[in-house]
């Protein structure tokens, strides 16, 4: 496999890498923006769903489908806005999460637009702050009660600080979309009072299940933009992430030997064991033990025994492998074989969201074509 281009946050001796395909991201963003019929406020929270903020930011800066970006915490927002400044990109950065008044001066200084949930927040906003008023239409996580939202919005408008009004679907992946349409109706009843600001609503499942939403100016698909969309069959999406680890050790063990903690796997044949220097501390799910497979030397092979904190063992019997070779944990290998993250999610009874966002700091992220 060819050497990937340099990462933005290099480790001295990375043992595992995540290759992030810029062309896959561009393709997905364009597809989703087309589906929604509007530009995107692109969710890049949790280190861009584990893909690496710095690796993904150039795509956000370049993509015509992306109006702006959103993250969850003030620290993420400050980090992203610094990265974008380095790229000479002036697209807006928005904070989905609630914030504390003591955080506001730094956020305003960096030009970050933030979420307002209450009248008290609206009245205490510092000058220069741009607010996205969030309306709770049924998720009950953040957002003003719809009955109070109009008053809060008016106050923000009087102050010249209302940038947008938004809400969030809570069950848009469900087969029955009755609740989603009720949520959307509630949203429409609020936003019709504010025709001069942006309206945004629509996570991945809403974009894919509901299509364009009348009167909505921006959509916010997250997971699907990274090419992953488990409950909704969407062959158009291309997974952007491939995760690989290098073999650090090879040894043979006889049939009948037990491998790893608690001897969960007993070898049924004489076996060449390849040891990989990644484990659950790197985000590989420990719960996948007993079911997981990897791509090694162009073949699918089982993970042997329990996934350890820093290691996992793989059956490499009969394969032409050497220490230093790259093994694919999910994504595509050099031979073009695919192992979809949704397979790993099923083996570990985890959501793809969890696997992506738990990918650890010892895994170096690289931009790939
Ligand atoms: C995370 C998030 C999204 C994106 O959700 P996906 O399911 O990943 O598409 C959209 N809006 C808000 C407010 C979010 O927090």
PDB file of N, CA, C and O in Angstrom, residues 220-282:
ATOM      1  N   UNK A 220     -29.046  19.224   8.245  1.00  0.00           N
ATOM      2  CA  UNK A 220     -27.908  18.902   9.097  1.00  0.00           C
ATOM      3  C   UNK A 220     -27.619  17.397   9.161  1.00  0.00           C
ATOM      4  O   UNK A 220     -27.591  16.818  10.242  1.00  0.00           O
ATOM      5  N   UNK A 221     -27.388  16.737   8.039  1.00  0.00           N
ATOM      6  CA  UNK A 221     -27.084  15.309   8.107  1.00  0.00           C
ATOM      7  C   UNK A 221     -25.661  15.070   8.621  1.00  0.00           C
ATOM      8  O   UNK A 221     -24.719  15.657   8.103  1.00  0.00           O
ATOM      9  N   UNK A 222     -25.526  14.240   9.634  1.00  0.00           N
ATOM     10  CA  UNK A 222     -24.208  13.936  10.198  1.00  0.00           C
ATOM     11  C   UNK A 222     -23.704  12.588   9.726  1.00  0.00           C
ATOM     12  O   UNK A 222     -22.947  12.487   8.764  1.00  0.00           O
ATOM     13  N   UNK A 223     -24.152  11.535  10.372  1.00  0.00           N
ATOM     14  CA  UNK A 223     -23.638  10.184  10.109  1.00  0.00           C
ATOM     15  C   UNK A 223     -23.604   9.852   8.621  1.00  0.00           C
ATOM     16  O   UNK A 223     -22.607   9.350   8.103  1.00  0.00           O
ATOM     17  N   UNK A 224     -24.682  10.150   7.915  1.00  0.00           N
ATOM     18  CA  UNK A 224     -24.760   9.793   6.496  1.00  0.00           C
ATOM     19  C   UNK A 224     -23.706  10.522   5.664  1.00  0.00           C
ATOM     20  O   UNK A 224     -23.233   9.994   4.660  1.00  0.00           O
ATOM     21  N   UNK A 225     -23.310  11.728   6.092  1.00  0.00           N
ATOM     22  CA  UNK A 225     -22.318  12.478   5.320  1.00  0.00           C
ATOM     23  C   UNK A 225     -20.965  11.779   5.373  1.00  0.00           C
ATOM     24  O   UNK A 225     -20.139  11.958   4.477  1.00  0.00           O
ATOM     25  N   UNK A 226     -20.755  11.002   6.423  1.00  0.00           N
ATOM     26  CA  UNK A 226     -19.517  10.230   6.527  1.00  0.00           C
ATOM     27  C   UNK A 226     -19.655   8.877   5.821  1.00  0.00           C
ATOM     28  O   UNK A 226     -18.771   8.033   5.888  1.00  0.00           O
ATOM     29  N   UNK A 227     -20.809   8.670   5.189  1.00  0.00           N
ATOM     30  CA  UNK A 227     -21.007   7.505   4.331  1.00  0.00           C
ATOM     31  C   UNK A 227     -21.622   6.314   5.023  1.00  0.00           C
ATOM     32  O   UNK A 227     -21.646   5.214   4.475  1.00  0.00           O
ATOM     33  N   UNK A 228     -22.127   6.512   6.226  1.00  0.00           N
ATOM     34  CA  UNK A 228     -22.667   5.412   7.019  1.00  0.00           C
ATOM     35  C   UNK A 228     -24.140   5.704   7.289  1.00  0.00           C
ATOM     36  O   UNK A 228     -24.486   6.801   7.716  1.00  0.00           O
ATOM     37  N   UNK A 229     -25.013   4.762   7.008  1.00  0.00           N
ATOM     38  CA  UNK A 229     -26.428   4.986   7.304  1.00  0.00           C
ATOM     39  C   UNK A 229     -27.120   3.661   7.515  1.00  0.00           C
ATOM     40  O   UNK A 229     -27.771   3.127   6.626  1.00  0.00           O
ATOM     41  N   UNK A 230     -27.016   3.108   8.707  1.00  0.00           N
ATOM     42  CA  UNK A 230     -27.462   1.736   8.927  1.00  0.00           C
ATOM     43  C   UNK A 230     -28.934   1.441   8.651  1.00  0.00           C
ATOM     44  O   UNK A 230     -29.206   0.553   7.858  1.00  0.00           O
ATOM     45  N   UNK A 231     -29.889   2.199   9.220  1.00  0.00           N
ATOM     46  CA  UNK A 231     -31.251   1.681   9.101  1.00  0.00           C
ATOM     47  C   UNK A 231     -31.868   1.939   7.733  1.00  0.00           C
ATOM     48  O   UNK A 231     -32.865   1.342   7.393  1.00  0.00           O
ATOM     49  N   UNK A 232     -31.278   2.824   6.968  1.00  0.00           N
ATOM     50  CA  UNK A 232     -31.889   3.197   5.695  1.00  0.00           C
ATOM     51  C   UNK A 232     -30.932   2.814   4.567  1.00  0.00           C
ATOM     52  O   UNK A 232     -29.835   3.356   4.460  1.00  0.00           O
ATOM     53  N   UNK A 233     -31.363   1.856   3.768  1.00  0.00           N
ATOM     54  CA  UNK A 233     -30.538   1.379   2.648  1.00  0.00           C
ATOM     55  C   UNK A 233     -30.264   2.544   1.700  1.00  0.00           C
ATOM     56  O   UNK A 233     -31.176   3.057   1.056  1.00  0.00           O
ATOM     57  N   UNK A 234     -29.008   2.988   1.620  1.00  0.00           N
ATOM     58  CA  UNK A 234     -28.672   4.116   0.762  1.00  0.00           C
ATOM     59  C   UNK A 234     -27.373   3.804   0.024  1.00  0.00           C
ATOM     60  O   UNK A 234     -26.290   4.221   0.436  1.00  0.00           O
ATOM     61  N   UNK A 235     -27.483   3.068  -1.078  1.00  0.00           N
ATOM     62  CA  UNK A 235     -26.261   2.644  -1.779  1.00  0.00           C
ATOM     63  C   UNK A 235     -25.446   3.812  -2.324  1.00  0.00           C
ATOM     64  O   UNK A 235     -24.262   3.651  -2.607  1.00  0.00           O
ATOM     65  N   UNK A 236     -26.071   5.006  -2.408  1.00  0.00           N
ATOM     66  CA  UNK A 236     -25.341   6.158  -2.949  1.00  0.00           C
ATOM     67  C   UNK A 236     -24.235   6.641  -2.006  1.00  0.00           C
ATOM     68  O   UNK A 236     -23.321   7.329  -2.439  1.00  0.00           O
ATOM     69  N   UNK A 237     -24.347   6.317  -0.728  1.00  0.00           N
ATOM     70  CA  UNK A 237     -23.365   6.837   0.227  1.00  0.00           C
ATOM     71  C   UNK A 237     -22.091   5.992   0.205  1.00  0.00           C
ATOM     72  O   UNK A 237     -22.150   4.766   0.121  1.00  0.00           O
ATOM     73  N   UNK A 238     -20.953   6.670   0.313  1.00  0.00           N
ATOM     74  CA  UNK A 238     -19.655   5.977   0.302  1.00  0.00           C
ATOM     75  C   UNK A 238     -18.981   6.179   1.661  1.00  0.00           C
ATOM     76  O   UNK A 238     -18.705   7.323   2.043  1.00  0.00           O
ATOM     77  N   UNK A 239     -18.710   5.086   2.413  1.00  0.00           N
ATOM     78  CA  UNK A 239     -18.026   5.249   3.698  1.00  0.00           C
ATOM     79  C   UNK A 239     -16.677   5.925   3.501  1.00  0.00           C
ATOM     80  O   UNK A 239     -15.909   5.549   2.613  1.00  0.00           O
ATOM     81  N   UNK A 240     -16.408   6.944   4.330  1.00  0.00           N
ATOM     82  CA  UNK A 240     -15.197   7.748   4.135  1.00  0.00           C
ATOM     83  C   UNK A 240     -14.001   7.197   4.903  1.00  0.00           C
ATOM     84  O   UNK A 240     -12.864   7.551   4.607  1.00  0.00           O
ATOM     85  N   UNK A 241     -14.255   6.337   5.899  1.00  0.00           N
ATOM     86  CA  UNK A 241     -13.163   5.939   6.795  1.00  0.00           C
ATOM     87  C   UNK A 241     -12.728   4.490   6.604  1.00  0.00           C
ATOM     88  O   UNK A 241     -13.564   3.593   6.533  1.00  0.00           O
ATOM     89  N   UNK A 242     -11.411   4.303   6.506  1.00  0.00           N
ATOM     90  CA  UNK A 242     -10.817   2.965   6.578  1.00  0.00           C
ATOM     91  C   UNK A 242      -9.863   2.959   7.765  1.00  0.00           C
ATOM     92  O   UNK A 242      -9.046   3.880   7.896  1.00  0.00           O
ATOM     93  N   UNK A 243      -9.973   1.962   8.638  1.00  0.00           N
ATOM     94  CA  UNK A 243      -9.091   1.879   9.803  1.00  0.00           C
ATOM     95  C   UNK A 243      -8.197   0.644   9.672  1.00  0.00           C
ATOM     96  O   UNK A 243      -8.689  -0.452   9.395  1.00  0.00           O
ATOM     97  N   UNK A 244      -6.917   0.873   9.839  1.00  0.00           N
ATOM     98  CA  UNK A 244      -5.946  -0.212   9.675  1.00  0.00           C
ATOM     99  C   UNK A 244      -4.930  -0.195  10.810  1.00  0.00           C
ATOM    100  O   UNK A 244      -4.652   0.845  11.386  1.00  0.00           O
ATOM    101  N   UNK A 245      -4.383  -1.378  11.104  1.00  0.00           N
ATOM    102  CA  UNK A 245      -3.322  -1.493  12.107  1.00  0.00           C
ATOM    103  C   UNK A 245      -2.212  -2.371  11.543  1.00  0.00           C
ATOM    104  O   UNK A 245      -2.456  -3.234  10.695  1.00  0.00           O
ATOM    105  N   UNK A 246      -0.988  -2.159  12.025  1.00  0.00           N
ATOM    106  CA  UNK A 246       0.162  -2.928  11.530  1.00  0.00           C
ATOM    107  C   UNK A 246       0.368  -4.164  12.376  1.00  0.00           C
ATOM    108  O   UNK A 246       0.242  -4.118  13.598  1.00  0.00           O
ATOM    109  N   UNK A 247       0.733  -5.247  11.715  1.00  0.00           N
ATOM    110  CA  UNK A 247       1.124  -6.450  12.461  1.00  0.00           C
ATOM    111  C   UNK A 247       2.434  -6.127  13.178  1.00  0.00           C
ATOM    112  O   UNK A 247       3.387  -5.659  12.555  1.00  0.00           O
ATOM    113  N   UNK A 248       2.470  -6.374  14.499  1.00  0.00           N
ATOM    114  CA  UNK A 248       3.741  -6.166  15.207  1.00  0.00           C
ATOM    115  C   UNK A 248       4.430  -7.486  15.545  1.00  0.00           C
ATOM    116  O   UNK A 248       5.613  -7.492  15.885  1.00  0.00           O
ATOM    117  N   UNK A 249       3.679  -8.593  15.495  1.00  0.00           N
ATOM    118  CA  UNK A 249       4.281  -9.857  15.924  1.00  0.00           C
ATOM    119  C   UNK A 249       3.549 -11.012  15.273  1.00  0.00           C
ATOM    120  O   UNK A 249       2.321 -10.965  15.111  1.00  0.00           O
ATOM    121  N   UNK A 250       4.333 -12.057  14.901  1.00  0.00           N
ATOM    122  CA  UNK A 250       3.744 -13.273  14.321  1.00  0.00           C
ATOM    123  C   UNK A 250       4.314 -14.467  15.074  1.00  0.00           C
ATOM    124  O   UNK A 250       5.521 -14.527  15.333  1.00  0.00           O
ATOM    125  N   UNK A 251       3.441 -15.389  15.446  1.00  0.00           N
ATOM    126  CA  UNK A 251       3.960 -16.639  16.010  1.00  0.00           C
ATOM    127  C   UNK A 251       2.976 -17.764  15.741  1.00  0.00           C
ATOM    128  O   UNK A 251       1.809 -17.523  15.420  1.00  0.00           O
ATOM    129  N   UNK A 252       3.481 -19.014  15.878  1.00  0.00           N
ATOM    130  CA  UNK A 252       2.639 -20.174  15.601  1.00  0.00           C
ATOM    131  C   UNK A 252       2.202 -20.813  16.903  1.00  0.00           C
ATOM    132  O   UNK A 252       2.933 -20.783  17.900  1.00  0.00           O
ATOM    133  N   UNK A 253       1.021 -21.379  16.909  1.00  0.00           N
ATOM    134  CA  UNK A 253       0.520 -22.081  18.098  1.00  0.00           C
ATOM    135  C   UNK A 253      -0.173 -23.363  17.629  1.00  0.00           C
ATOM    136  O   UNK A 253      -0.752 -23.407  16.539  1.00  0.00           O
ATOM    137  N   UNK A 254      -0.083 -24.386  18.464  1.00  0.00           N
ATOM    138  CA  UNK A 254      -0.597 -25.704  18.071  1.00  0.00           C
ATOM    139  C   UNK A 254      -2.103 -25.804  18.286  1.00  0.00           C
ATOM    140  O   UNK A 254      -2.663 -25.127  19.162  1.00  0.00           O
ATOM    141  N   UNK A 255      -2.720 -26.688  17.505  1.00  0.00           N
ATOM    142  CA  UNK A 255      -4.141 -26.988  17.701  1.00  0.00           C
ATOM    143  C   UNK A 255      -4.373 -27.348  19.156  1.00  0.00           C
ATOM    144  O   UNK A 255      -3.534 -28.024  19.779  1.00  0.00           O
ATOM    145  N   UNK A 256      -5.461 -26.885  19.723  1.00  0.00           N
ATOM    146  CA  UNK A 256      -5.772 -27.185  21.116  1.00  0.00           C
ATOM    147  C   UNK A 256      -5.356 -26.082  22.082  1.00  0.00           C
ATOM    148  O   UNK A 256      -5.868 -26.011  23.200  1.00  0.00           O
ATOM    149  N   UNK A 257      -4.442 -25.191  21.663  1.00  0.00           N
ATOM    150  CA  UNK A 257      -4.049 -24.069  22.533  1.00  0.00           C
ATOM    151  C   UNK A 257      -5.222 -23.090  22.651  1.00  0.00           C
ATOM    152  O   UNK A 257      -6.042 -22.959  21.734  1.00  0.00           O
ATOM    153  N   UNK A 258      -5.240 -22.403  23.802  1.00  0.00           N
ATOM    154  CA  UNK A 258      -6.288 -21.388  23.989  1.00  0.00           C
ATOM    155  C   UNK A 258      -5.662 -20.002  23.875  1.00  0.00           C
ATOM    156  O   UNK A 258      -4.574 -19.781  24.384  1.00  0.00           O
ATOM    157  N   UNK A 259      -6.361 -19.105  23.220  1.00  0.00           N
ATOM    158  CA  UNK A 259      -5.792 -17.789  22.896  1.00  0.00           C
ATOM    159  C   UNK A 259      -6.444 -16.706  23.744  1.00  0.00           C
ATOM    160  O   UNK A 259      -7.675 -16.633  23.833  1.00  0.00           O
ATOM    161  N   UNK A 260      -5.612 -15.861  24.355  1.00  0.00           N
ATOM    162  CA  UNK A 260      -6.085 -14.628  24.983  1.00  0.00           C
ATOM    163  C   UNK A 260      -6.691 -14.820  26.364  1.00  0.00           C
ATOM    164  O   UNK A 260      -6.749 -15.937  26.895  1.00  0.00           O
ATOM    165  N   UNK A 261      -7.110 -13.689  26.943  1.00  0.00           N
ATOM    166  CA  UNK A 261      -7.707 -13.692  28.278  1.00  0.00           C
ATOM    167  C   UNK A 261      -8.895 -14.648  28.350  1.00  0.00           C
ATOM    168  O   UNK A 261      -9.731 -14.676  27.449  1.00  0.00           O
ATOM    169  N   UNK A 262      -8.963 -15.382  29.410  1.00  0.00           N
ATOM    170  CA  UNK A 262     -10.089 -16.282  29.689  1.00  0.00           C
ATOM    171  C   UNK A 262     -10.205 -17.433  28.687  1.00  0.00           C
ATOM    172  O   UNK A 262     -11.194 -18.161  28.704  1.00  0.00           O
ATOM    173  N   UNK A 263      -9.182 -17.581  27.826  1.00  0.00           N
ATOM    174  CA  UNK A 263      -9.146 -18.709  26.890  1.00  0.00           C
ATOM    175  C   UNK A 263     -10.415 -18.871  26.089  1.00  0.00           C
ATOM    176  O   UNK A 263     -10.899 -19.994  25.875  1.00  0.00           O
ATOM    177  N   UNK A 264     -10.942 -17.769  25.619  1.00  0.00           N
ATOM    178  CA  UNK A 264     -12.246 -17.840  24.944  1.00  0.00           C
ATOM    179  C   UNK A 264     -12.183 -18.551  23.608  1.00  0.00           C
ATOM    180  O   UNK A 264     -13.203 -18.998  23.095  1.00  0.00           O
ATOM    181  N   UNK A 265     -10.969 -18.615  23.014  1.00  0.00           N
ATOM    182  CA  UNK A 265     -10.917 -19.270  21.713  1.00  0.00           C
ATOM    183  C   UNK A 265      -9.890 -20.399  21.750  1.00  0.00           C
ATOM    184  O   UNK A 265      -8.743 -20.199  22.150  1.00  0.00           O
ATOM    185  N   UNK A 266     -10.325 -21.601  21.410  1.00  0.00           N
ATOM    186  CA  UNK A 266      -9.447 -22.773  21.371  1.00  0.00           C
ATOM    187  C   UNK A 266      -9.130 -23.076  19.913  1.00  0.00           C
ATOM    188  O   UNK A 266     -10.051 -23.183  19.084  1.00  0.00           O
ATOM    189  N   UNK A 267      -7.850 -23.166  19.602  1.00  0.00           N
ATOM    190  CA  UNK A 267      -7.454 -23.353  18.206  1.00  0.00           C
ATOM    191  C   UNK A 267      -7.847 -24.748  17.715  1.00  0.00           C
ATOM    192  O   UNK A 267      -7.583 -25.746  18.395  1.00  0.00           O
ATOM    193  N   UNK A 268      -8.473 -24.801  16.542  1.00  0.00           N
ATOM    194  CA  UNK A 268      -8.897 -26.088  15.983  1.00  0.00           C
ATOM    195  C   UNK A 268      -7.857 -26.629  15.004  1.00  0.00           C
ATOM    196  O   UNK A 268      -7.998 -27.718  14.478  1.00  0.00           O
ATOM    197  N   UNK A 269      -6.815 -25.829  14.731  1.00  0.00           N
ATOM    198  CA  UNK A 269      -5.735 -26.285  13.851  1.00  0.00           C
ATOM    199  C   UNK A 269      -4.464 -25.573  14.286  1.00  0.00           C
ATOM    200  O   UNK A 269      -4.517 -24.596  15.040  1.00  0.00           O
ATOM    201  N   UNK A 270      -3.327 -26.072  13.797  1.00  0.00           N
ATOM    202  CA  UNK A 270      -2.085 -25.333  14.027  1.00  0.00           C
ATOM    203  C   UNK A 270      -2.256 -23.976  13.348  1.00  0.00           C
ATOM    204  O   UNK A 270      -2.671 -23.913  12.183  1.00  0.00           O
ATOM    205  N   UNK A 271      -1.923 -22.929  14.067  1.00  0.00           N
ATOM    206  CA  UNK A 271      -2.348 -21.592  13.632  1.00  0.00           C
ATOM    207  C   UNK A 271      -1.196 -20.602  13.657  1.00  0.00           C
ATOM    208  O   UNK A 271      -0.399 -20.585  14.610  1.00  0.00           O
ATOM    209  N   UNK A 272      -1.117 -19.780  12.608  1.00  0.00           N
ATOM    210  CA  UNK A 272      -0.214 -18.624  12.635  1.00  0.00           C
ATOM    211  C   UNK A 272      -1.017 -17.453  13.200  1.00  0.00           C
ATOM    212  O   UNK A 272      -2.048 -17.073  12.641  1.00  0.00           O
ATOM    213  N   UNK A 273      -0.550 -16.924  14.322  1.00  0.00           N
ATOM    214  CA  UNK A 273      -1.268 -15.834  14.982  1.00  0.00           C
ATOM    215  C   UNK A 273      -0.562 -14.510  14.671  1.00  0.00           C
ATOM    216  O   UNK A 273       0.640 -14.366  14.916  1.00  0.00           O
ATOM    217  N   UNK A 274      -1.308 -13.562  14.120  1.00  0.00           N
ATOM    218  CA  UNK A 274      -0.788 -12.203  13.903  1.00  0.00           C
ATOM    219  C   UNK A 274      -1.307 -11.330  15.033  1.00  0.00           C
ATOM    220  O   UNK A 274      -2.515 -11.274  15.281  1.00  0.00           O
ATOM    221  N   UNK A 275      -0.383 -10.670  15.723  1.00  0.00           N
ATOM    222  CA  UNK A 275      -0.781  -9.773  16.812  1.00  0.00           C
ATOM    223  C   UNK A 275      -0.814  -8.336  16.287  1.00  0.00           C
ATOM    224  O   UNK A 275       0.151  -7.867  15.678  1.00  0.00           O
ATOM    225  N   UNK A 276      -1.937  -7.685  16.510  1.00  0.00           N
ATOM    226  CA  UNK A 276      -2.104  -6.283  16.095  1.00  0.00           C
ATOM    227  C   UNK A 276      -2.026  -5.392  17.329  1.00  0.00           C
ATOM    228  O   UNK A 276      -2.600  -5.734  18.374  1.00  0.00           O
ATOM    229  N   UNK A 277      -1.376  -4.229  17.234  1.00  0.00           N
ATOM    230  CA  UNK A 277      -1.167  -3.371  18.401  1.00  0.00           C
ATOM    231  C   UNK A 277      -2.316  -2.396  18.641  1.00  0.00           C
ATOM    232  O   UNK A 277      -2.089  -1.222  18.930  1.00  0.00           O
ATOM    233  N   UNK A 278      -3.544  -2.865  18.499  1.00  0.00           N
ATOM    234  CA  UNK A 278      -4.716  -2.043  18.815  1.00  0.00           C
ATOM    235  C   UNK A 278      -5.709  -2.888  19.603  1.00  0.00           C
ATOM    236  O   UNK A 278      -5.756  -4.110  19.449  1.00  0.00           O
ATOM    237  N   UNK A 279      -6.499  -2.218  20.406  1.00  0.00           N
ATOM    238  CA  UNK A 279      -7.480  -2.936  21.203  1.00  0.00           C
ATOM    239  C   UNK A 279      -8.630  -2.018  21.563  1.00  0.00           C
ATOM    240  O   UNK A 279      -8.857  -1.006  20.892  1.00  0.00           O
ATOM    241  N   UNK A 280      -9.313  -2.377  22.642  1.00  0.00           N
ATOM    242  CA  UNK A 280     -10.498  -1.570  22.960  1.00  0.00           C
ATOM    243  C   UNK A 280     -10.139  -0.163  23.424  1.00  0.00           C
ATOM    244  O   UNK A 280     -10.957   0.750  23.317  1.00  0.00           O
ATOM    245  N   UNK A 281      -8.886   0.051  23.897  1.00  0.00           N
ATOM    246  CA  UNK A 281      -8.483   1.423  24.250  1.00  0.00           C
ATOM    247  C   UNK A 281      -8.405   2.315  23.015  1.00  0.00           C
ATOM    248  O   UNK A 281      -8.440   3.541  23.122  1.00  0.00           O
ATOM    249  N   UNK A 282      -8.290   1.698  21.850  1.00  0.00           N
ATOM    250  CA  UNK A 282      -8.274   2.462  20.592  1.00  0.00           C
ATOM    251  C   UNK A 282      -9.662   2.576  19.995  1.00  0.00           C
ATOM    252  O   UNK A 282      -9.831   3.160  18.927  1.00  0.00           O
TER     253      UNK A 282
END
